[in-house]
mmCIF file of C-alpha atoms and ligand atoms in Angstrom:
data_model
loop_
_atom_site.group_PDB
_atom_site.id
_atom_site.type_symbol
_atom_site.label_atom_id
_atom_site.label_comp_id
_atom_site.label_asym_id
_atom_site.label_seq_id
_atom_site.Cartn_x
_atom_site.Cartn_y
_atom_site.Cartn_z
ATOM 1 C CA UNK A 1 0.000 0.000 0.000
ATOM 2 C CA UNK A 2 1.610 3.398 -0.989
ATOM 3 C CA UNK A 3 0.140 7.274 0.066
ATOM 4 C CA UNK A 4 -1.035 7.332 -3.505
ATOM 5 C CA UNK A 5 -3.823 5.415 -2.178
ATOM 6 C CA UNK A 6 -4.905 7.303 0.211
ATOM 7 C CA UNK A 7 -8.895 8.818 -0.604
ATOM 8 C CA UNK A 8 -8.773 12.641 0.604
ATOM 9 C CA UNK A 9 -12.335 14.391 0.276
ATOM 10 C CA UNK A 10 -10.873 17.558 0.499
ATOM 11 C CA UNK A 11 -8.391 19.804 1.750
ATOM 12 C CA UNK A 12 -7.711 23.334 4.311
ATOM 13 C CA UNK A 13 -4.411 24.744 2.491
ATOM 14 C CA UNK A 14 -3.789 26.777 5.936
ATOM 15 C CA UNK A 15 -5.781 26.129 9.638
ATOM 16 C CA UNK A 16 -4.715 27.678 12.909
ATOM 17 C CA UNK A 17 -7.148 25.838 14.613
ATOM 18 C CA UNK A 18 -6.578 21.949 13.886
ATOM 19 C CA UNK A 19 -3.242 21.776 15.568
ATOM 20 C CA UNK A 20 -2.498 23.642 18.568
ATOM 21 C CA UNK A 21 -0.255 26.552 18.152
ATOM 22 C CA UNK A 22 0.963 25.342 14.886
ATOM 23 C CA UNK A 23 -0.025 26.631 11.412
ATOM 24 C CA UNK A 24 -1.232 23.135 9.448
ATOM 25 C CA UNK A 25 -2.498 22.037 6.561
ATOM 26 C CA UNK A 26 -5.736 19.434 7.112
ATOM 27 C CA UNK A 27 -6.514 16.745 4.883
ATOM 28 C CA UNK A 28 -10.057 15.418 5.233
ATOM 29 C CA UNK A 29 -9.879 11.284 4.151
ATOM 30 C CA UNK A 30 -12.830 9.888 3.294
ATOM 31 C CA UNK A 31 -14.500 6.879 5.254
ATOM 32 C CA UNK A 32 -16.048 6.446 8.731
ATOM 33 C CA UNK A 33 -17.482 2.825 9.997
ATOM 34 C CA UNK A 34 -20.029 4.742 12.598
ATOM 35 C CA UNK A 35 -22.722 6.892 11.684
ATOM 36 C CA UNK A 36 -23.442 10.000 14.540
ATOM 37 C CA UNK A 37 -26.290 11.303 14.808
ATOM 38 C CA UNK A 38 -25.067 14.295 14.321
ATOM 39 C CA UNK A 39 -21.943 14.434 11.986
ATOM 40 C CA UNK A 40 -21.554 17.467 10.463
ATOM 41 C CA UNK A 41 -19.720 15.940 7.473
ATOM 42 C CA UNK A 42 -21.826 12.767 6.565
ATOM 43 C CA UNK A 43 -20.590 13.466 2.938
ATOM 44 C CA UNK A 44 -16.814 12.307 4.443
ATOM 45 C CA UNK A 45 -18.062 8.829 5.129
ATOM 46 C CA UNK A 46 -18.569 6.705 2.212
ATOM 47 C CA UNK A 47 -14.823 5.932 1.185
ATOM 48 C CA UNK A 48 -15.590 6.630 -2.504
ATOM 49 C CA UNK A 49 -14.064 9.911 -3.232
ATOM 50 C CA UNK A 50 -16.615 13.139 -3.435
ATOM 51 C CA UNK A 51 -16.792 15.426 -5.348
ATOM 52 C CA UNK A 52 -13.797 17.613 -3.936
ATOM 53 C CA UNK A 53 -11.468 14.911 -4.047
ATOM 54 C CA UNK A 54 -7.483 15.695 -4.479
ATOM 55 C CA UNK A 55 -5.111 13.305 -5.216
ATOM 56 C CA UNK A 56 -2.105 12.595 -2.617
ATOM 57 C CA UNK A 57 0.440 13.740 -5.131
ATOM 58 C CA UNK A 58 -1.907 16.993 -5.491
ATOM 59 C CA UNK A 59 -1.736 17.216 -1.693
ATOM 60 C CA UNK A 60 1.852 16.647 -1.787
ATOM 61 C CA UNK A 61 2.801 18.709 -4.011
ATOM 62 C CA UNK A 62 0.594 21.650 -2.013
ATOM 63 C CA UNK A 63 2.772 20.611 1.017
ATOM 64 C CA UNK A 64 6.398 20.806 -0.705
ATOM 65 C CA UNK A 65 5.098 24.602 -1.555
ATOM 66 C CA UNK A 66 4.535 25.048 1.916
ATOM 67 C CA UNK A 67 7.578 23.921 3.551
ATOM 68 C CA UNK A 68 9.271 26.598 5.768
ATOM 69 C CA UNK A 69 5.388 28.475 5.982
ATOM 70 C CA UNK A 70 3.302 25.387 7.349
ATOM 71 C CA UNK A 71 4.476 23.323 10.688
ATOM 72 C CA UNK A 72 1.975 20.689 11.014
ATOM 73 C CA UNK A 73 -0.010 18.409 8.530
ATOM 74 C CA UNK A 74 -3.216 17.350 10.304
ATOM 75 C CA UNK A 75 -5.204 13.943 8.875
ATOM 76 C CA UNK A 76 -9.051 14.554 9.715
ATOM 77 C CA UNK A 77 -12.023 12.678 8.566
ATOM 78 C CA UNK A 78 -14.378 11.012 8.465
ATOM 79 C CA UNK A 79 -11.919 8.707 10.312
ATOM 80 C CA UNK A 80 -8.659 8.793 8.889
ATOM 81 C CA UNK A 81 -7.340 5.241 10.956
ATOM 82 C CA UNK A 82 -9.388 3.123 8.548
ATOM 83 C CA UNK A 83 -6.951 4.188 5.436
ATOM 84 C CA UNK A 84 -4.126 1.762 4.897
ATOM 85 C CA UNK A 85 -2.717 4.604 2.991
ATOM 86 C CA UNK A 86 -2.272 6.649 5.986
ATOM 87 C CA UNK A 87 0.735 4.905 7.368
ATOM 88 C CA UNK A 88 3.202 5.816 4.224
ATOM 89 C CA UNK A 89 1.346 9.474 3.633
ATOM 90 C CA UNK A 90 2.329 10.158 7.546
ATOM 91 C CA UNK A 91 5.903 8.493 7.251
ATOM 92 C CA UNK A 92 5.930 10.949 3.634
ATOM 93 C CA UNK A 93 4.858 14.328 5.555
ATOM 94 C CA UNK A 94 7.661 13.411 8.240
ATOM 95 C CA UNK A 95 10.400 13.413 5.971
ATOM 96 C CA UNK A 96 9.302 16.768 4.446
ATOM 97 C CA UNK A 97 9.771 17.951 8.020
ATOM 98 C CA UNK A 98 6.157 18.589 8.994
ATOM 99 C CA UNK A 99 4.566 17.566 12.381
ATOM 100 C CA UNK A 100 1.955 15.378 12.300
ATOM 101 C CA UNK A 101 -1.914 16.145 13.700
ATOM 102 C CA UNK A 102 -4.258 12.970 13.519
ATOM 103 C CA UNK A 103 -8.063 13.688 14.242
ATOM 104 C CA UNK A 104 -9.764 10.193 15.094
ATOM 105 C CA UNK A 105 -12.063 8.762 16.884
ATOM 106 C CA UNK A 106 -10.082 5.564 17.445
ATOM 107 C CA UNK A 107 -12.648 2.569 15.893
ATOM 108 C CA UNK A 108 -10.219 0.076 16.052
ATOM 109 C CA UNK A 109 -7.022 -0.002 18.304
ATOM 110 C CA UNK A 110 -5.183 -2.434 16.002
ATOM 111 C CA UNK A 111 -5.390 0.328 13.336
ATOM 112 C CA UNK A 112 -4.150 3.254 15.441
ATOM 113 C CA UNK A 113 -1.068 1.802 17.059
ATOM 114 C CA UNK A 114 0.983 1.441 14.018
ATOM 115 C CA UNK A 115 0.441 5.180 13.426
ATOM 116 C CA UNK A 116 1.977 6.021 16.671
ATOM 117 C CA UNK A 117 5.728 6.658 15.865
ATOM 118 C CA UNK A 118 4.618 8.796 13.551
ATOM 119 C CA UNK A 119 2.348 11.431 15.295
ATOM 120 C CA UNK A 120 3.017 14.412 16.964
ATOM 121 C CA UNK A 121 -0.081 15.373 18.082
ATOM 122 C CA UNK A 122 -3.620 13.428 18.525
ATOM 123 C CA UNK A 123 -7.587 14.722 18.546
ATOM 124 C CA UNK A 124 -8.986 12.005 20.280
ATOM 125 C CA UNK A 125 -12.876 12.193 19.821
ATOM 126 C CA UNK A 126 -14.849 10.911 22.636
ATOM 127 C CA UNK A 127 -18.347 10.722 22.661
ATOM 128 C CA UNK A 128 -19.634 9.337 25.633
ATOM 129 C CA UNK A 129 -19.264 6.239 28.405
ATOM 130 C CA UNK A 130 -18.386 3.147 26.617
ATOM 131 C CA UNK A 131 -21.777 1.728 27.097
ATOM 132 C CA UNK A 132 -23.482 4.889 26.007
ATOM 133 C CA UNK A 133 -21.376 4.813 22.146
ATOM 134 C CA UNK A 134 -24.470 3.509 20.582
ATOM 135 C CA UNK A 135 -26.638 6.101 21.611
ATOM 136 C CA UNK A 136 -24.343 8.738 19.137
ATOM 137 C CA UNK A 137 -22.638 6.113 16.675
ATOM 138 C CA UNK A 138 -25.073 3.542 16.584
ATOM 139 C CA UNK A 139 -22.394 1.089 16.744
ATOM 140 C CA UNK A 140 -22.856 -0.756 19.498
ATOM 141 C CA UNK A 141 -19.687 -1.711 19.528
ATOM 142 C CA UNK A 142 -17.945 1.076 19.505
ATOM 143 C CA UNK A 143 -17.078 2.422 22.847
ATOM 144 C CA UNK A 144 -14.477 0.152 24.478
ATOM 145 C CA UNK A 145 -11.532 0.593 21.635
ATOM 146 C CA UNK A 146 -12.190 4.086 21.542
ATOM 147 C CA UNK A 147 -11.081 4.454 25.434
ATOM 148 C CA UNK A 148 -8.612 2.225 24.937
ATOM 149 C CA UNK A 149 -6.572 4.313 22.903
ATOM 150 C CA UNK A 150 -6.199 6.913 26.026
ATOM 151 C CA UNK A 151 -3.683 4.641 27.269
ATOM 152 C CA UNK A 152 -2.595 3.459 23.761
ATOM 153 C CA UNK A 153 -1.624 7.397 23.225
ATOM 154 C CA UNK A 154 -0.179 7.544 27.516
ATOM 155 C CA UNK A 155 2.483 5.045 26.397
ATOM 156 C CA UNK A 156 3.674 5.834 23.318
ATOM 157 C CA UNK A 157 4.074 9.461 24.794
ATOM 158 C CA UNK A 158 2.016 11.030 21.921
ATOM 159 C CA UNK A 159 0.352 14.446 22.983
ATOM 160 C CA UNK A 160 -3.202 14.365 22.562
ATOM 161 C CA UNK A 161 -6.451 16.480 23.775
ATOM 162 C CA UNK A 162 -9.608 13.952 23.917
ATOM 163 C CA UNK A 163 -12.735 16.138 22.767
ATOM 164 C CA UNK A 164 -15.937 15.398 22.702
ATOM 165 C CA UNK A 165 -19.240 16.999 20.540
ATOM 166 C CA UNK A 166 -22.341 17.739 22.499
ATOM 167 C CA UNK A 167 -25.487 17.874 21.249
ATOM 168 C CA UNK A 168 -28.394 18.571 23.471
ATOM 169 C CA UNK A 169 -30.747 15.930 22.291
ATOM 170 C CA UNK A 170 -28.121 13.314 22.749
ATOM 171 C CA UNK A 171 -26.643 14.205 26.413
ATOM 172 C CA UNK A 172 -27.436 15.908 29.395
ATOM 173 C CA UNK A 173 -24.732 18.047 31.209
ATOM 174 C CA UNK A 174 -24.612 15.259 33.875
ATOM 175 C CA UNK A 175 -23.753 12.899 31.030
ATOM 176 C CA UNK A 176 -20.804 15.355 29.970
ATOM 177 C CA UNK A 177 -19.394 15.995 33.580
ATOM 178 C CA UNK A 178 -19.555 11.733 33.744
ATOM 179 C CA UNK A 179 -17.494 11.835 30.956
ATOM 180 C CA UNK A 180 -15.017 14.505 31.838
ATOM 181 C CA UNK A 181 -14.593 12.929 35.514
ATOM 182 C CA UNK A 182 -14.136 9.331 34.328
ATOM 183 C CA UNK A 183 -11.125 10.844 31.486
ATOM 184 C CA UNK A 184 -9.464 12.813 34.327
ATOM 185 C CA UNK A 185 -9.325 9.513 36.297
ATOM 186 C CA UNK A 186 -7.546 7.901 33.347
ATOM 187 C CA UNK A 187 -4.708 10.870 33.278
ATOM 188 C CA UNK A 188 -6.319 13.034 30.526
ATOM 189 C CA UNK A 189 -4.996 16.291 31.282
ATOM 190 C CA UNK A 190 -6.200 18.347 28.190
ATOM 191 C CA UNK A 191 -10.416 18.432 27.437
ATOM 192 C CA UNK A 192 -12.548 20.398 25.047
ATOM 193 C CA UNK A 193 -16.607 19.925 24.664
ATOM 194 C CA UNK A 194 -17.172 21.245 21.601
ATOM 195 C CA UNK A 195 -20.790 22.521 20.927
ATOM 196 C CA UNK A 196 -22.669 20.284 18.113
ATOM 197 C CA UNK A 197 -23.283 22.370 15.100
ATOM 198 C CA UNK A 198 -26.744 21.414 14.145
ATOM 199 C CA UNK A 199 -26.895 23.844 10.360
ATOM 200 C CA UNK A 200 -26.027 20.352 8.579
ATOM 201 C CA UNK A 201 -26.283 16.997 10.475
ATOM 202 C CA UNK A 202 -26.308 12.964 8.919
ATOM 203 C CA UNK A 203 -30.106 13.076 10.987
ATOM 204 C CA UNK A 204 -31.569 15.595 11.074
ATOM 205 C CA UNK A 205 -34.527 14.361 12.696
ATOM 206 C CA UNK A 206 -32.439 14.690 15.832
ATOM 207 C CA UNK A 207 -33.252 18.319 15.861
ATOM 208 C CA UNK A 208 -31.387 21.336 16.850
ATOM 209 C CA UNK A 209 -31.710 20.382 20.666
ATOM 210 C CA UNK A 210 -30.856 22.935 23.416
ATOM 211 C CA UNK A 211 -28.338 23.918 25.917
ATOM 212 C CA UNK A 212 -28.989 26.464 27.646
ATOM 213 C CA UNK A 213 -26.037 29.397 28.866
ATOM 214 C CA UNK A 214 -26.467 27.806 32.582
ATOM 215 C CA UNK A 215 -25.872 24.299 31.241
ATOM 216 C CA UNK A 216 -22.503 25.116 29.811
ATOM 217 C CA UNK A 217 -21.662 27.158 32.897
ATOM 218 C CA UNK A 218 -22.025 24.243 35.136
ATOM 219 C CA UNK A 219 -20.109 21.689 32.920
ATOM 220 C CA UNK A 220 -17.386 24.320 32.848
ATOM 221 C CA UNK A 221 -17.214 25.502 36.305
ATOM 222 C CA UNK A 222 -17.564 21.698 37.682
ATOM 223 C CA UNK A 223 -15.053 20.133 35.383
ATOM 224 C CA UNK A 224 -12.417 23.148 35.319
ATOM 225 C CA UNK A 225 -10.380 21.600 38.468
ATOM 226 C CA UNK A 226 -10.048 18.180 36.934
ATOM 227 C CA UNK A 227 -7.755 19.513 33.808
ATOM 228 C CA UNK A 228 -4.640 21.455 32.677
ATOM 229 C CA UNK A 229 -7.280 22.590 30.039
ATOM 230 C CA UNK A 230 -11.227 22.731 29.885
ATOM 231 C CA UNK A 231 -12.699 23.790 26.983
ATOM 232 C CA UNK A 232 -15.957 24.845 25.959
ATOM 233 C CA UNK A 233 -15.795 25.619 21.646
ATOM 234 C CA UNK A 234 -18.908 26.942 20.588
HETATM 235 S S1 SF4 B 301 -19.013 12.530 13.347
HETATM 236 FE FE1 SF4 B 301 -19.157 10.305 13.565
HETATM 237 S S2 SF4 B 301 -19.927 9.582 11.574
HETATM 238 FE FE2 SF4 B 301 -19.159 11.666 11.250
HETATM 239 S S3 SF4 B 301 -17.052 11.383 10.579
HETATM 240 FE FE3 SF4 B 301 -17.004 11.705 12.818
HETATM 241 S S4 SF4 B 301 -17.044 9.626 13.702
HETATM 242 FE FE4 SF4 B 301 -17.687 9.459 11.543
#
């Protein structure tokens, strides 16, 4: 398998906000097994390529240009672990002297840890408990890998931030703050709850829910002593 595989739905030529404190490119790669309620970029998971499709080489070639202006290269999805391709494009962006930013959500552990050498920097997207993954993914499978890869990421010494979407349909505050509390147990230092944006979602039948200012108050005021970081992103 070479990077020319890879499937990439699309590309940001320059984000300051994928990789933190570091100017990056992002590639989005096409293909995600789960199917939440509320992704924002449901045209990112079939693994076809869309309609905005660039090539590696294209992507490549944007990088090269970039060298000296761009630090980071950032993979996003969709969920960029299922891509066999991934592996060689990462080992690629190293030797052009970029850092590398992987957004995932960690479906399969077997997939991520052979990725590890070769990351800098990790989004780890959490959604909820373990037993509560099918409730957003509707996989019910889902969960227990997904956690896993907190201590997958501990000991290969890869800095991450876990992050997790909330939607006000899907969770109450109490349901957040569970989550927070049980990733601060496990040594997360770094957590962001980034509000769901509802303009474009894979179900819309979900509805825009609601959180009120109060709600977000109390998940940041109550989880604020467990991390380094707390973040609320609206
Ligand atoms: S929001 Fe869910 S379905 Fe959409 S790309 Fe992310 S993990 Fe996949």
């Amino acid at each position: 398998m070479t990077a020319d595989s890879l499937v990439i739905g699309g590309m940001a030529a320059f984000s300051t906000v994928d990789y933190p404190q570091h100017l990056a490119a992002t590639l989005f790669l096409q293909g995600c097994p789960w199917r939440c309620h509320y992704c924002h970029n449901p045209h990112l998971i079939p693994l076809q390529p869309g309609d905005e499709t660039i090539t590696w080489q294209q992507a490549r070639r944007h990088l090269k240009s970039r060298q000296g202006l761009l630090e980071a290269v950032v993979f996003s999805g969709g969920e960029p672990t299922i891509q066999k391709a991934l592996l060689p494009a990462l080992q690629q962006t190293r030797e052009l002297g970029f850092r590398n930013g992987l957004h995932t959500g960690a479906p399969h552990l077997k997939l991520l840890e052979p990725l590890l050498p070769w990351l800098d920097w990790v989004g780890l997207d959490i959604k909820a408990l373990p037993s509560d993954y099918e409730i957003i993914t509707t996989n019910r499978h889902a969960g227990p890998e997904s956690w896993a890869a907190i201590e997958a990421l501990q000991k290969a010494g890869v800095d991450f931030e876990c992050r997790m979407t909330w939607h006000g349909a899907l969770q109450l505050p109490e349901q957040v703050i569970t989550v927070g509390v049980r990733l601060a147990d496990q040594g997360v230092r770094r957590f962001a709850v980034q509000i769901a944006r509802t303009d474009q979602m894979l179900n819309d039948f979900i509805g825009a829910g609601y959180l009120s200012a109060e709600d977000k108050q109390r998940v940041q005021n109550t989880l604020t002593p467990f991390f380094e970081t707390l973040n609320i992103r609206d």
